[in-house]
């Protein structure tokens, strides 16, 4: 028999995360400038913003995955996911990466991502968005 204990410090946040979020913020700011100047429609602004944040979320997830695979193979969270016992990379992303984009109750993707993860803790707005989306049906 064997067991693994998981603690909060086992959710290792990728060092690249702040830079990835800052780059995404700059891209979204550029999209907003184009929208405010009338160069793109509201639909294009929405689509571009969602694409930028989806790419940023994926980049944070990839950085987290690479970091765990190369430097933290004995990490209990990674070991459980890698062995197939429990959890997935998507769940680890929410623990240590970022939650990312969520859908509203109508099923439309919100253009404001949840930047935090469960280790960092959600701010009030992020918590409200998360809990509201969890109450569908």
PDB file of C-alpha atoms in Angstrom, residues 51-111:
ATOM      1  CA  UNK A  51      -9.311  34.340 -28.850  1.00  0.00           C
ATOM      2  CA  UNK A  52      -6.548  36.302 -27.094  1.00  0.00           C
ATOM      3  CA  UNK A  53      -7.597  35.056 -23.656  1.00  0.00           C
ATOM      4  CA  UNK A  54      -8.067  31.470 -24.856  1.00  0.00           C
ATOM      5  CA  UNK A  55      -4.530  31.540 -26.263  1.00  0.00           C
ATOM      6  CA  UNK A  56      -3.162  33.052 -23.027  1.00  0.00           C
ATOM      7  CA  UNK A  57      -4.915  30.404 -20.926  1.00  0.00           C
ATOM      8  CA  UNK A  58      -3.492  27.674 -23.167  1.00  0.00           C
ATOM      9  CA  UNK A  59      -0.013  29.225 -22.916  1.00  0.00           C
ATOM     10  CA  UNK A  60      -0.192  29.290 -19.100  1.00  0.00           C
ATOM     11  CA  UNK A  61      -1.401  25.677 -19.131  1.00  0.00           C
ATOM     12  CA  UNK A  62       1.471  24.627 -21.417  1.00  0.00           C
ATOM     13  CA  UNK A  63       4.014  26.446 -19.220  1.00  0.00           C
ATOM     14  CA  UNK A  64       2.588  24.693 -16.159  1.00  0.00           C
ATOM     15  CA  UNK A  65       2.660  21.289 -17.854  1.00  0.00           C
ATOM     16  CA  UNK A  66       6.225  21.741 -19.118  1.00  0.00           C
ATOM     17  CA  UNK A  67       7.386  22.963 -15.711  1.00  0.00           C
ATOM     18  CA  UNK A  68       5.876  19.971 -13.918  1.00  0.00           C
ATOM     19  CA  UNK A  69       7.181  17.426 -16.454  1.00  0.00           C
ATOM     20  CA  UNK A  70      10.740  18.761 -16.449  1.00  0.00           C
ATOM     21  CA  UNK A  71      11.328  20.013 -12.897  1.00  0.00           C
ATOM     22  CA  UNK A  72       8.707  18.515 -10.592  1.00  0.00           C
ATOM     23  CA  UNK A  73       8.113  14.894 -11.592  1.00  0.00           C
ATOM     24  CA  UNK A  74       7.857  13.879  -7.929  1.00  0.00           C
ATOM     25  CA  UNK A  75       5.159  16.481  -7.277  1.00  0.00           C
ATOM     26  CA  UNK A  76       2.140  14.655  -5.770  1.00  0.00           C
ATOM     27  CA  UNK A  77      -0.401  16.490  -7.931  1.00  0.00           C
ATOM     28  CA  UNK A  78       1.552  15.717 -11.108  1.00  0.00           C
ATOM     29  CA  UNK A  79       2.088  12.084 -10.064  1.00  0.00           C
ATOM     30  CA  UNK A  80      -1.660  11.518  -9.567  1.00  0.00           C
ATOM     31  CA  UNK A  81      -2.522  13.066 -12.917  1.00  0.00           C
ATOM     32  CA  UNK A  82       0.326  11.408 -14.824  1.00  0.00           C
ATOM     33  CA  UNK A  83      -0.492   7.958 -13.441  1.00  0.00           C
ATOM     34  CA  UNK A  84      -4.151   8.337 -14.360  1.00  0.00           C
ATOM     35  CA  UNK A  85      -5.225   7.794 -10.749  1.00  0.00           C
ATOM     36  CA  UNK A  86      -6.977  11.125 -10.305  1.00  0.00           C
ATOM     37  CA  UNK A  87      -7.244  14.511 -11.952  1.00  0.00           C
ATOM     38  CA  UNK A  88      -6.343  15.885 -15.334  1.00  0.00           C
ATOM     39  CA  UNK A  89      -4.118  18.638 -16.678  1.00  0.00           C
ATOM     40  CA  UNK A  90      -7.225  20.833 -16.979  1.00  0.00           C
ATOM     41  CA  UNK A  91      -7.867  20.481 -13.253  1.00  0.00           C
ATOM     42  CA  UNK A  92      -4.204  21.142 -12.435  1.00  0.00           C
ATOM     43  CA  UNK A  93      -4.450  24.252 -14.635  1.00  0.00           C
ATOM     44  CA  UNK A  94      -7.236  25.539 -12.395  1.00  0.00           C
ATOM     45  CA  UNK A  95      -5.248  24.734  -9.244  1.00  0.00           C
ATOM     46  CA  UNK A  96      -1.947  26.324 -10.287  1.00  0.00           C
ATOM     47  CA  UNK A  97      -2.343  28.043 -13.675  1.00  0.00           C
ATOM     48  CA  UNK A  98      -5.444  30.132 -14.292  1.00  0.00           C
ATOM     49  CA  UNK A  99      -9.138  29.342 -14.525  1.00  0.00           C
ATOM     50  CA  UNK A 100      -9.465  31.161 -17.843  1.00  0.00           C
ATOM     51  CA  UNK A 101     -12.653  32.005 -19.699  1.00  0.00           C
ATOM     52  CA  UNK A 102     -16.015  30.817 -18.456  1.00  0.00           C
ATOM     53  CA  UNK A 103     -19.480  30.863 -19.966  1.00  0.00           C
ATOM     54  CA  UNK A 104     -22.410  32.823 -18.598  1.00  0.00           C
ATOM     55  CA  UNK A 105     -25.723  31.156 -17.772  1.00  0.00           C
ATOM     56  CA  UNK A 106     -26.856  31.588 -21.396  1.00  0.00           C
ATOM     57  CA  UNK A 107     -23.782  29.668 -22.592  1.00  0.00           C
ATOM     58  CA  UNK A 108     -21.967  32.668 -24.105  1.00  0.00           C
ATOM     59  CA  UNK A 109     -18.255  32.916 -23.283  1.00  0.00           C
ATOM     60  CA  UNK A 110     -17.482  35.868 -21.034  1.00  0.00           C
ATOM     61  CA  UNK A 111     -14.676  37.994 -22.434  1.00  0.00           C
TER      62      UNK A 111
END
